[in-house]
mmCIF file of C-alpha atoms in Angstrom:
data_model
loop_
_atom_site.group_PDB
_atom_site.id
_atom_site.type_symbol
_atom_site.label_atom_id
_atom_site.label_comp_id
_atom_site.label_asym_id
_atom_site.label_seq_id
_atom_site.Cartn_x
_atom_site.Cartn_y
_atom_site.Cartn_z
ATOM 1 C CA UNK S 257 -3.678 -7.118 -28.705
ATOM 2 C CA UNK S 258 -1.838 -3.802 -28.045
ATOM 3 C CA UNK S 259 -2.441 -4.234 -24.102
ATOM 4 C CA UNK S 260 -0.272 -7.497 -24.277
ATOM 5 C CA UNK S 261 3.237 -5.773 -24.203
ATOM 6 C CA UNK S 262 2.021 -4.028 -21.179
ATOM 7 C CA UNK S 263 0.887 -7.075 -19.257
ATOM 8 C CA UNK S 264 4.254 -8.603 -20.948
ATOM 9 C CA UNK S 265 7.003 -5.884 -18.989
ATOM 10 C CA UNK S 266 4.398 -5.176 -15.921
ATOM 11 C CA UNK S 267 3.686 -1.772 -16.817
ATOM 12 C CA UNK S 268 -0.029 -2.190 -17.032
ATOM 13 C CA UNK S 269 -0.541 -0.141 -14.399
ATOM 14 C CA UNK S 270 1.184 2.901 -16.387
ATOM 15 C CA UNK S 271 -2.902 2.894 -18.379
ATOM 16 C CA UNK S 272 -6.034 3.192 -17.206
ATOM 17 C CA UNK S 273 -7.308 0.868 -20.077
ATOM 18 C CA UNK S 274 -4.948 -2.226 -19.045
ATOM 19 C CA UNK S 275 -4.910 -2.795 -15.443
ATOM 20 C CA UNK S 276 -6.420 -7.012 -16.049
ATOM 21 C CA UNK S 277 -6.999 -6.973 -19.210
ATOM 22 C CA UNK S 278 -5.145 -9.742 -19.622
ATOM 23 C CA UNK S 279 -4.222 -11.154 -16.387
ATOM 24 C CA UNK S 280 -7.143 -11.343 -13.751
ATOM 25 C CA UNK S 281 -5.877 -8.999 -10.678
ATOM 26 C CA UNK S 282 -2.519 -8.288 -13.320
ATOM 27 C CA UNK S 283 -2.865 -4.150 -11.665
ATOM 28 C CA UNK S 284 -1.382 -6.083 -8.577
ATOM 29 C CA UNK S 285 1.239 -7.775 -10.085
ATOM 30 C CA UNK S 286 2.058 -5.150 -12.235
ATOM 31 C CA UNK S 287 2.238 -2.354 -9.099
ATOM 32 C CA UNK S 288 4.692 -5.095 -7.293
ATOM 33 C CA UNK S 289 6.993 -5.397 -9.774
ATOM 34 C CA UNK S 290 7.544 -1.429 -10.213
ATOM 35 C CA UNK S 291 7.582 -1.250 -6.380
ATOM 36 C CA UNK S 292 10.830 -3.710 -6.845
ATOM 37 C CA UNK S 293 12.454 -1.914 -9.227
ATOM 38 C CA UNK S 294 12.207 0.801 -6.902
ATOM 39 C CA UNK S 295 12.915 -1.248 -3.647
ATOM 40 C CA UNK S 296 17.137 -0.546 -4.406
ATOM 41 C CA UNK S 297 16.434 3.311 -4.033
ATOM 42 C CA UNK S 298 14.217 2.749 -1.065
ATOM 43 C CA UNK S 299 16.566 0.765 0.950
ATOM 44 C CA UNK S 300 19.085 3.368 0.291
ATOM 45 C CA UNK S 301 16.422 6.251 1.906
ATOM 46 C CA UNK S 302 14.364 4.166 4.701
ATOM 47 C CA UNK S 303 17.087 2.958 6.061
ATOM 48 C CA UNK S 304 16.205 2.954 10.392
ATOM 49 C CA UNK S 305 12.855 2.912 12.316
ATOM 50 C CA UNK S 306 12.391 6.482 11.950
ATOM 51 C CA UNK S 307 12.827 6.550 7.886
ATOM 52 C CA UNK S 308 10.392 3.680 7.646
ATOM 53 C CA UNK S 309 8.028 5.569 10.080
ATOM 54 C CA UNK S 310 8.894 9.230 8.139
ATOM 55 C CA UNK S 311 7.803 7.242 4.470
ATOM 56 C CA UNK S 312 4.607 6.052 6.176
ATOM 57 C CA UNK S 313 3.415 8.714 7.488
ATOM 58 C CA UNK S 314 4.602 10.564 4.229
ATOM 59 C CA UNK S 315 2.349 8.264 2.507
ATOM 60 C CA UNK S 316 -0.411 8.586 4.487
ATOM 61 C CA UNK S 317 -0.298 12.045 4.083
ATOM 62 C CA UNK S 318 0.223 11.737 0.531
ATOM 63 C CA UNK S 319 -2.771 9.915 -0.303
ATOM 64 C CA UNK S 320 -4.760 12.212 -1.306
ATOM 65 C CA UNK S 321 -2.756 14.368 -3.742
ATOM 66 C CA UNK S 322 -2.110 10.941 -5.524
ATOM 67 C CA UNK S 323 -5.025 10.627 -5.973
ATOM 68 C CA UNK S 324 -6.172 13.766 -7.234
ATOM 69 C CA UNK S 325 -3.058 13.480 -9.403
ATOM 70 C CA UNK S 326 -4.247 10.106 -10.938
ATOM 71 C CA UNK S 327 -7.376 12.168 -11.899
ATOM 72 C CA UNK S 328 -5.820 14.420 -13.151
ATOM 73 C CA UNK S 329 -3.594 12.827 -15.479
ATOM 74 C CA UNK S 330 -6.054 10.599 -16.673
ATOM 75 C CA UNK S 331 -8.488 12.943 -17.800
ATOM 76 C CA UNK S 332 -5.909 14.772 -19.499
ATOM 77 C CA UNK S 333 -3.665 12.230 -21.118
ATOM 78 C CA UNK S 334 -6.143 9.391 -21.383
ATOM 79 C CA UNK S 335 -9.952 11.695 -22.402
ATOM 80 C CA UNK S 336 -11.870 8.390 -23.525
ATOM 81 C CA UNK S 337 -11.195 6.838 -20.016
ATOM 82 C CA UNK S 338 -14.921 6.354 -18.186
ATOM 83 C CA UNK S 339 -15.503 7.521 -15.211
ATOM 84 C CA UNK S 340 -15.056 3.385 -14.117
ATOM 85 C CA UNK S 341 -11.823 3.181 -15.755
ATOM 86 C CA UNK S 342 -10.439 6.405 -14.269
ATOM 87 C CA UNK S 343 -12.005 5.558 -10.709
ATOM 88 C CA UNK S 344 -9.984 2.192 -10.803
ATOM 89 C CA UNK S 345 -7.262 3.408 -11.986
ATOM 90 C CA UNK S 346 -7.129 5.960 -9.222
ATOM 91 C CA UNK S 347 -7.249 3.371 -6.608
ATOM 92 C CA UNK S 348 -5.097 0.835 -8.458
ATOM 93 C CA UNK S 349 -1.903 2.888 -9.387
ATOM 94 C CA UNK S 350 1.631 2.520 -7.258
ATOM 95 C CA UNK S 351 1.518 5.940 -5.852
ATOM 96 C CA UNK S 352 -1.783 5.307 -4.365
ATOM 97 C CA UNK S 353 -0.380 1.587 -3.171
ATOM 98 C CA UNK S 354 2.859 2.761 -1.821
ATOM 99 C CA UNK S 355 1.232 3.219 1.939
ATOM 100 C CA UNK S 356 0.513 -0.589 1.619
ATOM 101 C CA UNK S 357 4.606 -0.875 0.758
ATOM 102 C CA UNK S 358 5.517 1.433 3.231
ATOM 103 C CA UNK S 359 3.672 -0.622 6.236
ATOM 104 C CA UNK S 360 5.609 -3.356 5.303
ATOM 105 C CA UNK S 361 9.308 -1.172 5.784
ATOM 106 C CA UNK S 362 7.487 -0.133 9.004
ATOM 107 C CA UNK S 363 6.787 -3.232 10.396
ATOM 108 C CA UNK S 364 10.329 -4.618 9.229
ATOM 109 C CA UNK S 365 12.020 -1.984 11.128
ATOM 110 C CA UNK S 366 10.125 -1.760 14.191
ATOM 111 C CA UNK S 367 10.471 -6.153 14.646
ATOM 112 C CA UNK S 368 13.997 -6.720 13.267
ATOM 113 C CA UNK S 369 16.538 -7.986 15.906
ATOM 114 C CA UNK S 370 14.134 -6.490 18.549
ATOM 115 C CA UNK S 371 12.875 -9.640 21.012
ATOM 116 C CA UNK S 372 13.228 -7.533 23.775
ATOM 117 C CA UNK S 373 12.288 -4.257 22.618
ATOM 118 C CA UNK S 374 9.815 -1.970 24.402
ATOM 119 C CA UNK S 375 7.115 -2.510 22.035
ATOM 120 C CA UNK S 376 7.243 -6.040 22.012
ATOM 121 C CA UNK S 377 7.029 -6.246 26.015
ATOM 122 C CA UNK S 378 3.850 -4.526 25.626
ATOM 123 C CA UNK S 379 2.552 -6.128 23.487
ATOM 124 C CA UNK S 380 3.167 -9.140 25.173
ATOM 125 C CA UNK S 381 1.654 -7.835 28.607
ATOM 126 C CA UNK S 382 -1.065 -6.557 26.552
ATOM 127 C CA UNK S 383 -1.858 -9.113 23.966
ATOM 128 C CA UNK S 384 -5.372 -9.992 25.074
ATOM 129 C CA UNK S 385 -6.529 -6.641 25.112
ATOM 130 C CA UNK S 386 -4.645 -5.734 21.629
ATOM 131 C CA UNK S 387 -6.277 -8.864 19.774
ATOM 132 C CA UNK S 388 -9.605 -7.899 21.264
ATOM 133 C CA UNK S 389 -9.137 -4.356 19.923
ATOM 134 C CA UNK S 390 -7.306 -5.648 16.269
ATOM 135 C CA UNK S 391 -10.970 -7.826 16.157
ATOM 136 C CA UNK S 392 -13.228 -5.353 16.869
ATOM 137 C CA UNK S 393 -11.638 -2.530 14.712
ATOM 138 C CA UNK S 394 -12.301 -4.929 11.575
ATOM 139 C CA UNK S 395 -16.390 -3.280 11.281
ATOM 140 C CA UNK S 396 -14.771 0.212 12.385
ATOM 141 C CA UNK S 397 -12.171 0.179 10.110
ATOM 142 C CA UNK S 398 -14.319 -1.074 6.856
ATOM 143 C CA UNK S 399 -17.329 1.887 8.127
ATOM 144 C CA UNK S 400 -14.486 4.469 8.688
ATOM 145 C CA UNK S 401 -13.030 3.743 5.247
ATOM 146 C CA UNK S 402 -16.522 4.594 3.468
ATOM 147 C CA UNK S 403 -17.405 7.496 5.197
ATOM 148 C CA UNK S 404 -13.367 9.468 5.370
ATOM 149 C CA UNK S 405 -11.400 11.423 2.392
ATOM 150 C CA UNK S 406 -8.635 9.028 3.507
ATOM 151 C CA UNK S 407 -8.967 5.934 0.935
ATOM 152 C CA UNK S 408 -9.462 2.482 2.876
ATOM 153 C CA UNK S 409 -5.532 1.892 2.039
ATOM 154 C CA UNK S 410 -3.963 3.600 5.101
ATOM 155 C CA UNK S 411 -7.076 2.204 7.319
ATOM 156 C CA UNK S 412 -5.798 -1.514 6.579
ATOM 157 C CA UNK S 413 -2.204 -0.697 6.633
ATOM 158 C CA UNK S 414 -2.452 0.424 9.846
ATOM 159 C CA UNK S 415 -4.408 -2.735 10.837
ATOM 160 C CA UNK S 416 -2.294 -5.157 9.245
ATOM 161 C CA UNK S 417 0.403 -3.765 10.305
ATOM 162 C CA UNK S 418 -0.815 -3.770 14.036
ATOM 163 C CA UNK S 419 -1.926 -7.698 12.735
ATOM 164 C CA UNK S 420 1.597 -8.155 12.284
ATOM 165 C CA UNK S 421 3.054 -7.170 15.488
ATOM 166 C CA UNK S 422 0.679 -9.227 17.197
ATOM 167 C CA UNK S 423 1.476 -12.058 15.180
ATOM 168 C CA UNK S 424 5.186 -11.709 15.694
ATOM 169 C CA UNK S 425 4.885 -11.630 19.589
ATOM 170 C CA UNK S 426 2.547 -14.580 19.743
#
């Protein structure tokens, strides 16, 4: 019963031992809602195509300390966690999501107000070869991700947000 209140304000991604406990997938919902009580202070820094591409690659870069960090912090404040618990919660918390946020600021920036941009024109002239690639990297990206310190997060950010682009020239 004590994980309800957790579930209840989103914040049951703050514990390794409530992620979806009681909502099924509720360490998503829970990570969205913190990232939009943050969103205010992140439109105030990523403000132009260079701060969103600045927080991505910060993010991308950042990956890995986060996730040391979530070790870290659960094996010291939370001792009883299993080695399941603390693995998912590793993977699960905001700081280790944020590069999946940050895409999203990336792509806004780089396709707002910008039909005629350079990297649109490209990708128009080049949009056979760019879906062919965006296809193919699917079995690289999901090997890559398996066999690289860098967790499978910044692999499909960087897909979907090449996805996206595509999409918004077709």
């Amino acid at each position: 019963i004590w994980h309800y209140p957790f579930h209840l304000f989103f914040l049951n991604m703050t514990n390794p031992f409530t992620p979806s406990t009681v909502v099924p997938g509720g360490w998503s919902i829970s990570n969205e809602m913190i990232f939009y009580a943050l969103v205010p202070a992140l439109y105030f820094v990523v403000r132009t195509l260079k701060g969103a591409l600045a927080f991505f690659a910060l993010m991308i870069v950042a990956s890995p300390f986060f996730a040391e960090l979530a070790v870290y912090l659960t094996q010291s404040a939370f001792t009883s966690a299993s080695p399941r618990e603390t693995a998912q919660f590793v993977y699960r918390w905001l700081p280790n999501q944020l590069v999946c946020f940050a895409s999203g600021f990336l792509l806004f920036h780089l396709l707002k107000d910008r039909d005629d941009s350079r990297l649109l024109v490209f990708v128009r002239r080049h949009r056979a070869a760019i879906a062919a690639g965006l296809l193919s990297a699917i079995p690289v990206i999901a090997f890559a991700s398996m066999k690289t310190p860098i967790d499978k997060n910044v692999f499909w950010s960087a897909w979907f947000l090449a996805l996206g682009i595509a999409l918004r020239v077709h």
